[in-house]
Amino acid sequence: MPRSGFSMFSVRHKNWDYGKPRRRMASVTSEKGVHQMARKLSLRARSAAVLLLAVFTGGGAAAGAATAASVSQLPDLSTASLASLSTHDNPALAAAVSRVLAASDAARPLYYGFNA
Amino acid sequence: MASSTLGLSAGNVAEWPAEQVVRDALADSSWTPAPFTQFVVKVHGRCNLSCDYCYVYEMADQSWRDKPATMSAGTLRQTAWRIREHATAHDLDVVDVLFHGGEALMAGPAYLRQAAAVMNAEISAASRVRLRVQTNGILLTERMLRVFAAADIQVGVSIDGDARAHDRHRRYANGRGSHAAVLAGLSRLRQPAYKHLFGSVYCTIDIENDPLQAYQALLETGAPGMDFLLPHGNWADPPPGIGSGTPYADWLIAIFDHWYGAPRQETRIRTFENILDMVLGGTSQFGGMGLSPVQFLVVDTDGSIEQVDHLKSAFEDAPATGLNVHGHAFDAALRHPGVVARQRGLAALCATCLSCPVHQICGGGLYTHRYRPGSGFLNPSVYCADLRRLVEHIRDTVCADLPTLRERP
């Protein structure tokens, strides 16, 4: 189980500071974006950024190096990235991807029960 | 007016949130209150069980003693009218009405048939109505289920696991366990004529119970969904085991790892799905975690409008707003400090929470669990360590899993 840890950078995330749009980070899905971010980070987070680069660019060697590091940040998943993911072998994760994609602004919190 | 309407504790010490929270919110041009979309209607204020962890009867608030046992027909109609008023004012597409208690089924099938009819007749002119009921399962008779089927009322049932686990706490007043009676009710609910009404089962966590055995027992009920609830407590009245490691996270993680790793999804588990969704960038779907505004309200048997019923675990009159359906629109509750606090997201988190790497997902946990006498609710959760461990575990599990996702061909 990878160790969790404090992330040195915040990733783009859809959760709101309610009432205010969250300030968007520069995309880290581009190679330039990743390396710019990495210069500001600790070695641990830099390894994780390389891992993200590997995920989205297929950099096998980089991924191999990065897997030894802890994965401590939230995945940087744009809607397009999420939508491009095929059905995962893991049904719980696949279902979560489907829910996130299907959720609209009208999705509301529940106290009991589930959305129909 | 109840002291809690002024942000005061039972000891009249000013606690957070107070009126300044409302003033700050109203001064924030980017914030508007979120309308209520879910209404917990307490049709019956007594219960046929004597569960020792019950927040209604066994904790700080004892206001049930001064309220009618059953919601009167007049109060029921007025509540329905208020919901319609609110739905119309805010152009709501859907509202959820949850019949609750005490034990809602003690109101009887005829009452609940009428209650459903009143809600549908009044509210449907403005909005689609989804009716639900939460019950201990003991009074799920054939007659009751026929009423639910006719009115399309979804059923949620409380059960804490197998007989040994369940009967630790969920007993009759004479000490006898209730598990067998609950199983009988669930068996009737699973019949083909009624199984479409089966919503979820809810288990209150006891860390002395084996988590996987509890999960298996809930799975065997045949419910399409379930959740595991943290027992209510706070910094003045902490739940069992708090302060020594992360027993609740460990308990939940045992179930998560089993559920997440299953080759096919065996059931839906609300808390886990909620965290998974937020890790992937979605929004919180229930008020126990995340930063989404809480949009439900409680109407007690006397028509009093309350914030959330499990605040009763904090102090006397904690849920009270001083409002009543006979004199106030639900919009008035949107200006109550406690309601505003639960709709302000990050602005309602303490400094400790804001410095935490998982606060966007945790959201400070359930509001009720943050209470500390003297400071009120501007604290981390009494479950802080457990929540952080659980969120980080799920986050790290997902992050480790993502690189193996295949690209769409």
Short mmCIF file of C-alpha atoms in Angstrom, two decimals:
data_model
loop_
_atom_site.label_atom_id
_atom_site.label_comp_id
_atom_site.label_asym_id
_atom_site.label_seq_id
_atom_site.Cartn_x
_atom_site.Cartn_y
_atom_site.Cartn_z
CA MET A 1 0.00 0.00 0.00
CA PRO A 2 1.57 3.32 -0.99
CA ARG A 3 2.22 5.72 1.82
CA SER A 4 0.07 8.73 1.85
CA GLY A 5 1.60 12.11 2.34
CA PHE A 6 1.15 15.80 2.05
CA SER A 7 0.95 17.02 -1.48
CA MET A 8 3.17 19.96 -2.28
CA PHE A 9 0.88 21.19 -4.99
CA SER A 10 -2.82 21.26 -5.42
CA VAL A 11 -4.32 19.76 -8.48
CA ARG A 12 -7.26 20.96 -10.44
CA HIS A 13 -10.33 19.68 -8.72
CA LYS A 14 -13.99 20.09 -9.32
CA ASN A 15 -14.93 20.53 -5.72
CA TRP A 16 -15.93 24.10 -5.08
CA ASP A 17 -15.07 26.57 -2.41
CA TYR A 18 -18.80 26.88 -2.26
CA GLY A 19 -19.92 30.00 -4.01
CA LYS A 20 -16.54 30.70 -5.54
CA PRO A 21 -14.92 28.90 -8.43
CA ARG A 22 -11.72 27.24 -7.34
CA ARG A 23 -8.67 28.86 -8.88
CA ARG A 24 -7.53 26.53 -11.61
CA MET A 25 -3.92 25.37 -11.69
CA ALA A 26 -2.12 25.28 -14.99
CA SER A 27 -2.68 21.96 -16.63
CA VAL A 28 -0.13 19.38 -15.71
CA THR A 29 -1.10 17.10 -18.53
CA SER A 30 1.31 18.79 -20.91
CA GLU A 31 4.95 17.86 -20.70
CA LYS A 32 5.96 21.50 -20.34
CA GLY A 33 3.44 21.99 -17.58
CA VAL A 34 4.73 19.00 -15.67
CA HIS A 35 8.35 20.06 -15.79
CA GLN A 36 7.53 23.63 -14.77
CA MET A 37 5.63 22.32 -11.81
CA ALA A 38 8.30 19.81 -10.92
CA ARG A 39 10.97 22.49 -10.48
CA LYS A 40 9.01 23.90 -7.58
CA LEU A 41 8.37 20.65 -5.80
CA SER A 42 10.05 18.25 -3.48
CA LEU A 43 11.59 15.12 -4.91
CA ARG A 44 8.65 13.08 -3.68
CA ALA A 45 6.05 15.20 -5.44
CA ARG A 46 8.24 15.52 -8.50
CA SER A 47 8.25 11.76 -8.84
CA ALA A 48 4.49 11.79 -8.64
CA ALA A 49 4.29 14.48 -11.32
CA VAL A 50 6.44 12.32 -13.54
CA LEU A 51 4.03 9.48 -12.88
CA LEU A 52 1.14 11.63 -14.06
CA LEU A 53 3.11 12.49 -17.18
CA ALA A 54 3.69 8.81 -17.75
CA VAL A 55 0.01 8.04 -17.35
CA PHE A 56 -1.05 10.52 -19.96
CA THR A 57 1.82 10.23 -22.39
CA GLY A 58 2.62 6.56 -22.06
CA GLY A 59 6.18 7.21 -20.86
CA GLY A 60 6.96 3.68 -19.72
CA ALA A 61 10.47 4.33 -18.41
CA ALA A 62 9.33 7.36 -16.45
CA ALA A 63 6.48 5.39 -14.95
CA GLY A 64 8.86 2.67 -13.91
CA ALA A 65 10.99 5.19 -12.06
CA ALA A 66 7.98 6.91 -10.51
CA THR A 67 6.26 3.85 -9.10
CA ALA A 68 8.88 3.64 -6.42
CA ALA A 69 7.71 6.99 -5.07
CA SER A 70 4.64 7.60 -2.97
CA VAL A 71 1.51 8.71 -4.74
CA SER A 72 0.29 11.48 -2.55
CA GLN A 73 -1.78 13.79 -4.70
CA LEU A 74 -5.23 13.64 -6.17
CA PRO A 75 -5.31 12.49 -9.77
CA ASP A 76 -5.42 15.35 -12.21
CA LEU A 77 -8.35 14.26 -14.31
CA SER A 78 -10.04 16.65 -16.63
CA THR A 79 -13.49 15.71 -17.87
CA ALA A 80 -11.96 14.78 -21.18
CA SER A 81 -9.39 12.56 -19.48
CA LEU A 82 -12.08 10.89 -17.44
CA ALA A 83 -14.23 10.30 -20.47
CA SER A 84 -11.37 8.74 -22.36
CA LEU A 85 -10.98 6.05 -19.77
CA SER A 86 -12.41 2.79 -20.88
CA THR A 87 -14.27 0.48 -18.58
CA HIS A 88 -11.90 -0.51 -15.87
CA ASP A 89 -11.42 -4.02 -14.66
CA ASN A 90 -12.41 -2.73 -11.25
CA PRO A 91 -16.20 -2.31 -11.25
CA ALA A 92 -16.24 0.05 -8.26
CA LEU A 93 -13.84 2.43 -9.95
CA ALA A 94 -15.62 2.14 -13.29
CA ALA A 95 -18.91 2.95 -11.61
CA ALA A 96 -17.36 5.98 -9.93
CA VAL A 97 -16.07 7.25 -13.26
CA SER A 98 -19.55 6.85 -14.75
CA ARG A 99 -21.17 8.68 -11.85
CA VAL A 100 -18.79 11.60 -12.03
CA LEU A 101 -19.28 11.93 -15.76
CA ALA A 102 -23.04 11.68 -15.46
CA ALA A 103 -23.40 14.08 -12.56
CA SER A 104 -24.92 17.36 -13.44
CA ASP A 105 -25.04 20.66 -11.59
CA ALA A 106 -28.41 19.54 -10.33
CA ALA A 107 -26.86 16.69 -8.35
CA ARG A 108 -27.68 17.36 -4.78
CA PRO A 109 -26.49 15.93 -1.50
CA LEU A 110 -28.58 13.20 0.07
CA TYR A 111 -29.33 12.54 3.69
CA TYR A 112 -30.74 9.09 3.20
CA GLY A 113 -30.95 6.75 0.31
CA PHE A 114 -29.48 7.08 -3.10
CA ASN A 115 -30.25 9.02 -6.20
CA ALA A 116 -32.67 7.16 -8.41
CA MET B 1 -36.94 31.17 21.25
CA ALA B 2 -34.51 28.33 21.84
CA SER B 3 -31.06 29.43 22.88
CA SER B 4 -29.52 27.64 19.95
CA THR B 5 -31.32 30.00 17.59
CA LEU B 6 -28.98 32.69 18.84
CA GLY B 7 -25.82 30.58 18.55
CA LEU B 8 -25.77 29.96 22.26
CA SER B 9 -25.16 26.67 23.97
CA ALA B 10 -27.23 25.43 26.80
CA GLY B 11 -24.85 27.30 29.08
CA ASN B 12 -25.55 30.55 27.20
CA VAL B 13 -21.92 30.86 26.14
CA ALA B 14 -21.67 32.28 22.64
CA GLU B 15 -20.51 29.49 20.36
CA TRP B 16 -19.90 29.22 16.67
CA PRO B 17 -21.90 29.68 14.52
CA ALA B 18 -23.58 32.89 15.63
CA GLU B 19 -25.25 35.69 13.71
CA GLN B 20 -21.90 36.95 12.39
CA VAL B 21 -21.79 33.86 10.17
CA VAL B 22 -24.99 35.00 8.53
CA ARG B 23 -23.76 38.59 8.14
CA ASP B 24 -20.53 37.37 6.55
CA ALA B 25 -22.45 35.14 4.18
CA LEU B 26 -24.84 37.87 3.13
CA ALA B 27 -21.91 40.21 2.55
CA ASP B 28 -20.33 37.66 0.25
CA SER B 29 -21.66 38.59 -3.17
CA SER B 30 -20.61 35.23 -4.59
CA TRP B 31 -22.74 33.23 -2.17
CA THR B 32 -26.43 32.53 -2.20
CA PRO B 33 -28.25 30.10 0.05
CA ALA B 34 -29.11 26.74 -1.47
CA PRO B 35 -32.81 25.86 -1.19
CA PHE B 36 -33.88 22.85 0.80
CA THR B 37 -34.59 19.86 -1.36
CA GLN B 38 -35.01 17.14 1.26
CA PHE B 39 -37.44 17.23 4.14
CA VAL B 40 -37.30 14.84 7.05
CA VAL B 41 -40.83 14.73 8.41
CA LYS B 42 -41.10 13.28 11.90
CA VAL B 43 -44.51 11.64 11.73
CA HIS B 44 -44.02 9.81 15.01
CA GLY B 45 -41.94 10.88 17.97
CA ARG B 46 -41.73 7.63 19.93
CA CYS B 47 -40.00 4.36 19.24
CA ASN B 48 -40.64 0.69 19.89
CA LEU B 49 -36.95 0.06 20.50
CA SER B 50 -34.52 1.33 23.08
CA CYS B 51 -31.21 1.48 21.20
CA ASP B 52 -28.55 2.64 23.60
CA TYR B 53 -26.80 4.92 21.10
CA CYS B 54 -29.94 6.70 19.93
CA TYR B 55 -29.44 10.43 19.46
CA VAL B 56 -33.15 11.10 19.99
CA TYR B 57 -33.61 9.48 23.37
CA GLU B 58 -30.20 8.69 24.85
CA MET B 59 -28.10 11.80 24.31
CA ALA B 60 -27.98 15.46 25.25
CA ASP B 61 -31.30 16.66 23.88
CA GLN B 62 -34.47 15.43 25.57
CA SER B 63 -36.96 17.68 23.80
CA TRP B 64 -38.90 14.65 22.56
CA ARG B 65 -40.55 14.50 25.97
CA ASP B 66 -42.34 17.82 25.34
CA LYS B 67 -43.51 17.07 21.82
CA PRO B 68 -46.53 15.17 20.61
CA ALA B 69 -46.13 11.50 19.92
CA THR B 70 -47.71 11.80 16.46
CA MET B 71 -47.71 14.66 13.98
CA SER B 72 -51.28 15.91 13.74
CA ALA B 73 -53.17 15.95 10.47
CA GLY B 74 -53.15 19.72 10.53
CA THR B 75 -49.39 19.91 11.03
CA LEU B 76 -48.88 17.35 8.30
CA ARG B 77 -50.96 19.37 5.85
CA GLN B 78 -49.19 22.56 6.83
CA THR B 79 -45.80 20.90 6.35
CA ALA B 80 -46.83 19.74 2.89
CA TRP B 81 -48.03 23.25 2.09
CA ARG B 82 -44.73 24.74 3.24
CA ILE B 83 -42.79 22.30 1.08
CA ARG B 84 -44.90 23.28 -1.91
CA GLU B 85 -44.35 26.95 -1.08
CA HIS B 86 -40.61 26.38 -0.96
CA ALA B 87 -40.53 24.28 -4.12
CA THR B 88 -42.48 26.92 -5.99
CA ALA B 89 -40.34 29.79 -4.76
CA HIS B 90 -37.16 28.03 -5.81
CA ASP B 91 -38.49 26.24 -8.88
CA LEU B 92 -37.41 22.86 -7.64
CA ASP B 93 -37.74 19.92 -10.02
CA VAL B 94 -37.67 17.27 -7.32
CA VAL B 95 -38.11 17.19 -3.58
CA ASP B 96 -37.43 14.29 -1.25
CA VAL B 97 -39.75 13.69 1.68
CA LEU B 98 -38.54 11.22 4.26
CA PHE B 99 -40.98 9.96 6.86
CA HIS B 100 -39.01 9.54 10.05
CA GLY B 101 -39.21 9.35 13.83
CA GLY B 102 -38.72 7.99 16.52
CA GLU B 103 -40.11 5.08 14.60
CA ALA B 104 -42.20 6.31 11.70
CA LEU B 105 -44.13 3.05 11.27
CA MET B 106 -45.62 3.41 14.74
CA ALA B 107 -47.92 5.97 13.13
CA GLY B 108 -49.67 3.03 11.48
CA PRO B 109 -50.43 2.13 7.85
CA ALA B 110 -53.58 4.24 7.64
CA TYR B 111 -51.74 7.33 8.82
CA LEU B 112 -48.86 6.78 6.44
CA ARG B 113 -51.25 6.20 3.54
CA GLN B 114 -52.84 9.54 4.31
CA ALA B 115 -49.47 11.23 4.82
CA ALA B 116 -48.30 10.08 1.42
CA ALA B 117 -51.54 11.24 -0.16
CA VAL B 118 -51.24 14.66 1.44
CA MET B 119 -47.66 15.09 0.33
CA ASN B 120 -48.36 13.99 -3.22
CA ALA B 121 -51.52 16.05 -3.56
CA GLU B 122 -49.98 19.23 -2.19
CA ILE B 123 -46.44 19.17 -3.52
CA SER B 124 -46.88 17.60 -6.94
CA ALA B 125 -48.42 20.80 -8.25
CA ALA B 126 -44.99 22.38 -7.88
CA SER B 127 -42.47 19.59 -8.03
CA ARG B 128 -41.94 15.87 -8.39
CA VAL B 129 -42.06 14.19 -4.99
CA ARG B 130 -39.93 11.22 -3.96
CA LEU B 131 -41.25 9.60 -0.83
CA ARG B 132 -39.07 7.58 1.49
CA VAL B 133 -39.33 6.13 4.97
CA GLN B 134 -36.63 5.19 7.44
CA THR B 135 -37.50 2.42 9.87
CA ASN B 136 -36.08 -0.08 12.33
CA GLY B 137 -37.85 -2.71 10.23
CA ILE B 138 -39.88 -4.30 13.01
CA LEU B 139 -43.27 -3.08 11.77
CA LEU B 140 -42.76 -3.92 8.10
CA THR B 141 -45.98 -5.93 7.92
CA GLU B 142 -47.78 -6.97 4.75
CA ARG B 143 -50.35 -4.26 5.34
CA MET B 144 -47.66 -1.62 5.75
CA LEU B 145 -45.86 -2.77 2.64
CA ARG B 146 -49.06 -2.61 0.59
CA VAL B 147 -49.39 1.02 1.60
CA PHE B 148 -45.79 1.69 0.61
CA ALA B 149 -46.23 -0.05 -2.71
CA ALA B 150 -49.37 1.91 -3.52
CA ALA B 151 -47.66 5.20 -2.69
CA ASP B 152 -44.23 4.24 -4.06
CA ILE B 153 -42.43 4.87 -0.79
CA GLN B 154 -38.81 3.73 -0.74
CA VAL B 155 -37.76 1.97 2.44
CA GLY B 156 -34.55 2.30 4.38
CA VAL B 157 -33.88 -0.06 7.29
CA SER B 158 -31.45 0.12 10.19
CA ILE B 159 -29.56 -3.08 10.98
CA ASP B 160 -26.17 -3.41 12.63
CA GLY B 161 -25.04 -6.78 11.28
CA ASP B 162 -25.76 -10.34 12.36
CA ALA B 163 -27.73 -11.13 15.50
CA ARG B 164 -24.79 -10.83 17.85
CA ALA B 165 -23.66 -7.50 16.41
CA HIS B 166 -27.15 -6.06 16.00
CA ASP B 167 -28.44 -7.04 19.42
CA ARG B 168 -25.50 -5.40 21.20
CA HIS B 169 -27.35 -2.11 20.96
CA ARG B 170 -30.64 -2.39 19.11
CA ARG B 171 -32.86 -3.87 21.79
CA TYR B 172 -36.37 -3.56 23.07
CA ALA B 173 -36.89 -1.72 26.35
CA ASN B 174 -36.95 -5.09 28.14
CA GLY B 175 -33.46 -5.85 26.87
CA ARG B 176 -34.50 -8.41 24.29
CA GLY B 177 -32.73 -8.20 20.96
CA SER B 178 -34.61 -7.08 17.85
CA HIS B 179 -32.60 -8.79 15.12
CA ALA B 180 -35.06 -11.60 14.48
CA ALA B 181 -37.94 -9.16 14.07
CA VAL B 182 -35.89 -7.01 11.70
CA LEU B 183 -34.99 -10.02 9.59
CA ALA B 184 -38.67 -10.94 9.38
CA GLY B 185 -39.50 -7.46 8.15
CA LEU B 186 -36.70 -7.56 5.62
CA SER B 187 -37.89 -10.93 4.40
CA ARG B 188 -41.30 -9.46 3.66
CA LEU B 189 -39.70 -6.45 1.99
CA ARG B 190 -37.73 -8.72 -0.33
CA GLN B 191 -40.86 -10.31 -1.77
CA PRO B 192 -41.31 -9.72 -5.49
CA ALA B 193 -44.25 -7.40 -4.91
CA TYR B 194 -42.21 -5.07 -2.72
CA LYS B 195 -38.52 -5.52 -3.48
CA HIS B 196 -38.51 -2.51 -5.77
CA LEU B 197 -39.18 -0.43 -2.67
CA PHE B 198 -36.04 -1.63 -0.94
CA GLY B 199 -33.67 1.32 -0.68
CA SER B 200 -30.80 0.89 1.69
CA VAL B 201 -29.74 -0.61 4.97
CA TYR B 202 -27.76 1.37 7.50
CA CYS B 203 -25.39 -0.01 10.08
CA THR B 204 -24.13 2.01 13.02
CA ILE B 205 -20.53 1.05 13.54
CA ASP B 206 -19.42 -0.76 16.65
CA ILE B 207 -15.68 -1.33 16.42
CA GLU B 208 -16.07 -4.40 18.62
CA ASN B 209 -17.94 -6.08 15.78
CA ASP B 210 -16.06 -7.75 12.98
CA PRO B 211 -16.36 -5.43 9.96
CA LEU B 212 -16.45 -8.08 7.28
CA GLN B 213 -19.02 -10.09 9.20
CA ALA B 214 -21.13 -6.95 9.51
CA TYR B 215 -20.74 -6.27 5.79
CA GLN B 216 -21.67 -9.84 4.92
CA ALA B 217 -24.74 -9.69 7.13
CA LEU B 218 -25.89 -6.49 5.44
CA LEU B 219 -25.19 -8.02 2.06
CA GLU B 220 -27.43 -10.94 2.93
CA THR B 221 -30.37 -8.60 3.52
CA GLY B 222 -30.52 -8.18 -0.25
CA ALA B 223 -30.50 -4.39 -0.04
CA PRO B 224 -29.33 -2.65 -3.20
CA GLY B 225 -27.31 -0.26 -1.10
CA MET B 226 -25.93 0.24 2.36
CA ASP B 227 -23.87 2.51 4.50
CA PHE B 228 -21.94 2.36 7.70
CA LEU B 229 -22.60 5.21 10.09
CA LEU B 230 -20.21 6.65 12.63
CA PRO B 231 -21.87 6.65 16.04
CA HIS B 232 -22.72 10.16 17.09
CA GLY B 233 -20.45 11.92 19.50
CA ASN B 234 -18.37 15.05 19.87
CA TRP B 235 -15.37 16.41 21.72
CA ALA B 236 -17.25 16.53 25.01
CA ASP B 237 -18.81 13.11 24.54
CA PRO B 238 -16.44 11.17 22.30
CA PRO B 239 -17.47 7.90 20.73
CA PRO B 240 -15.88 4.66 21.98
CA GLY B 241 -12.28 4.15 20.92
CA ILE B 242 -11.57 7.73 19.92
CA GLY B 243 -8.09 8.90 20.83
CA SER B 244 -6.35 5.62 20.29
CA GLY B 245 -5.27 5.19 16.68
CA THR B 246 -7.87 5.18 13.94
CA PRO B 247 -10.19 2.33 14.85
CA TYR B 248 -13.13 3.54 12.77
CA ALA B 249 -11.02 4.07 9.68
CA ASP B 250 -9.44 0.66 10.14
CA TRP B 251 -12.90 -0.87 10.45
CA LEU B 252 -14.17 0.82 7.32
CA ILE B 253 -11.00 0.17 5.34
CA ALA B 254 -11.38 -3.56 5.92
CA ILE B 255 -14.75 -3.38 4.20
CA PHE B 256 -13.59 -0.95 1.52
CA ASP B 257 -10.68 -3.13 0.45
CA HIS B 258 -12.96 -6.14 0.19
CA TRP B 259 -15.72 -4.25 -1.64
CA TYR B 260 -13.42 -2.35 -3.95
CA GLY B 261 -11.42 -5.43 -4.82
CA ALA B 262 -14.40 -7.63 -5.58
CA PRO B 263 -14.55 -8.87 -9.18
CA ARG B 264 -18.11 -7.66 -9.44
CA GLN B 265 -19.78 -4.87 -7.49
CA GLU B 266 -21.68 -6.65 -4.74
CA THR B 267 -23.60 -3.61 -3.54
CA ARG B 268 -23.45 0.16 -3.33
CA ILE B 269 -21.88 1.72 -0.26
CA ARG B 270 -22.71 5.39 0.03
CA THR B 271 -19.68 6.62 1.98
CA PHE B 272 -17.18 4.82 -0.22
CA GLU B 273 -18.86 5.91 -3.44
CA ASN B 274 -18.99 9.46 -2.17
CA ILE B 275 -15.27 9.54 -1.46
CA LEU B 276 -14.44 7.80 -4.73
CA ASP B 277 -16.47 10.34 -6.64
CA MET B 278 -14.74 13.24 -4.93
CA VAL B 279 -11.30 11.75 -5.53
CA LEU B 280 -12.17 11.66 -9.22
CA GLY B 281 -13.33 15.27 -9.18
CA GLY B 282 -17.02 14.84 -8.49
CA THR B 283 -19.07 16.54 -5.82
CA SER B 284 -20.18 15.25 -2.47
CA GLN B 285 -23.53 13.52 -2.54
CA PHE B 286 -24.31 13.56 1.13
CA GLY B 287 -23.71 15.79 4.08
CA GLY B 288 -21.39 13.49 5.97
CA MET B 289 -18.37 14.54 3.91
CA GLY B 290 -17.32 17.01 1.29
CA LEU B 291 -18.16 20.66 0.86
CA SER B 292 -21.51 20.51 -0.89
CA PRO B 293 -24.18 22.61 0.81
CA VAL B 294 -26.49 20.69 3.10
CA GLN B 295 -29.97 21.08 1.74
CA PHE B 296 -32.24 19.19 4.06
CA LEU B 297 -34.44 20.27 6.90
CA VAL B 298 -36.33 18.49 9.64
CA VAL B 299 -39.92 19.08 10.74
CA ASP B 300 -40.68 17.57 14.14
CA THR B 301 -44.01 16.23 15.32
CA ASP B 302 -45.14 19.63 16.61
CA GLY B 303 -44.25 21.39 13.37
CA SER B 304 -41.02 22.85 14.71
CA ILE B 305 -38.38 23.33 12.04
CA GLU B 306 -35.02 21.86 12.95
CA GLN B 307 -31.60 21.93 11.32
CA VAL B 308 -30.62 18.27 11.46
CA ASP B 309 -31.92 15.80 13.97
CA HIS B 310 -28.61 14.23 15.00
CA LEU B 311 -27.56 17.59 16.45
CA LYS B 312 -29.53 16.30 19.42
CA SER B 313 -26.34 14.49 20.36
CA ALA B 314 -24.57 17.80 21.03
CA PHE B 315 -26.67 19.75 23.56
CA GLU B 316 -30.25 20.43 24.55
CA ASP B 317 -32.18 22.16 21.77
CA ALA B 318 -29.15 22.02 19.48
CA PRO B 319 -31.22 21.42 16.33
CA ALA B 320 -33.83 24.05 17.12
CA THR B 321 -34.31 27.11 14.94
CA GLY B 322 -37.18 28.75 16.78
CA LEU B 323 -39.27 28.37 13.63
CA ASN B 324 -42.43 26.40 13.07
CA VAL B 325 -44.33 25.48 9.91
CA HIS B 326 -47.44 27.10 11.35
CA GLY B 327 -45.78 30.50 11.41
CA HIS B 328 -42.73 30.48 9.18
CA ALA B 329 -41.76 29.65 5.64
CA PHE B 330 -38.76 27.40 5.12
CA ASP B 331 -36.94 30.36 3.63
CA ALA B 332 -36.62 31.75 7.15
CA ALA B 333 -34.42 28.77 8.04
CA LEU B 334 -32.04 29.68 5.22
CA ARG B 335 -30.90 32.61 7.38
CA HIS B 336 -30.29 30.55 10.51
CA PRO B 337 -26.59 30.53 11.49
CA GLY B 338 -26.48 26.74 11.73
CA VAL B 339 -28.02 26.30 8.30
CA VAL B 340 -25.78 28.93 6.75
CA ALA B 341 -22.73 27.31 8.34
CA ARG B 342 -23.59 24.01 6.69
CA GLN B 343 -23.93 25.65 3.31
CA ARG B 344 -20.76 27.73 3.30
CA GLY B 345 -18.31 25.01 2.41
CA LEU B 346 -14.73 26.09 3.07
CA ALA B 347 -15.84 29.22 4.89
CA ALA B 348 -17.21 27.03 7.67
CA LEU B 349 -14.04 25.03 8.26
CA CYS B 350 -11.67 25.72 11.11
CA ALA B 351 -7.98 26.46 10.57
CA THR B 352 -7.02 22.89 11.43
CA CYS B 353 -9.25 21.57 8.67
CA LEU B 354 -8.09 24.13 6.15
CA SER B 355 -4.48 23.09 6.66
CA CYS B 356 -5.27 19.42 6.10
CA PRO B 357 -4.42 17.93 2.70
CA VAL B 358 -7.74 16.08 2.45
CA HIS B 359 -10.09 18.84 3.61
CA GLN B 360 -11.64 19.21 0.16
CA ILE B 361 -12.92 15.66 0.39
CA CYS B 362 -13.43 15.26 4.12
CA GLY B 363 -15.09 18.66 4.39
CA GLY B 364 -14.67 18.48 8.16
CA GLY B 365 -16.83 15.38 8.37
CA LEU B 366 -20.34 15.42 9.73
CA TYR B 367 -21.12 18.82 11.23
CA THR B 368 -22.55 17.30 14.39
CA HIS B 369 -19.27 15.59 15.21
CA ARG B 370 -17.35 18.87 15.39
CA TYR B 371 -19.03 20.17 18.51
CA ARG B 372 -16.96 21.27 21.49
CA PRO B 373 -18.48 23.17 24.41
CA GLY B 374 -17.22 26.73 24.41
CA SER B 375 -16.27 26.92 20.74
CA GLY B 376 -19.27 25.33 19.12
CA PHE B 377 -18.88 23.70 15.72
CA LEU B 378 -15.77 25.48 14.40
CA ASN B 379 -13.55 22.49 15.10
CA PRO B 380 -12.28 19.44 13.30
CA SER B 381 -14.39 16.36 13.66
CA VAL B 382 -13.95 14.20 16.72
CA TYR B 383 -13.30 11.58 14.01
CA CYS B 384 -10.60 13.70 12.35
CA ALA B 385 -7.82 11.13 12.43
CA ASP B 386 -10.13 8.39 11.18
CA LEU B 387 -11.55 10.50 8.39
CA ARG B 388 -8.11 11.50 7.19
CA ARG B 389 -6.90 7.93 7.20
CA LEU B 390 -9.97 6.70 5.34
CA VAL B 391 -9.83 9.42 2.69
CA GLU B 392 -6.11 8.99 2.13
CA HIS B 393 -6.48 5.24 1.84
CA ILE B 394 -9.20 5.51 -0.79
CA ARG B 395 -7.34 8.28 -2.59
CA ASP B 396 -4.10 6.33 -2.66
CA THR B 397 -5.90 3.17 -3.78
CA VAL B 398 -7.42 5.02 -6.71
CA CYS B 399 -4.19 6.79 -7.61
CA ALA B 400 -2.33 3.50 -7.62
CA ASP B 401 -5.04 1.97 -9.80
CA LEU B 402 -5.31 4.68 -12.40
CA PRO B 403 -2.14 3.91 -14.37
CA THR B 404 -3.57 0.49 -15.19
CA LEU B 405 -6.61 1.95 -16.93
CA ARG B 406 -6.65 1.13 -20.58
CA GLU B 407 -7.21 3.77 -23.20
CA ARG B 408 -10.41 3.51 -25.16
CA PRO B 409 -9.59 1.68 -28.43
#
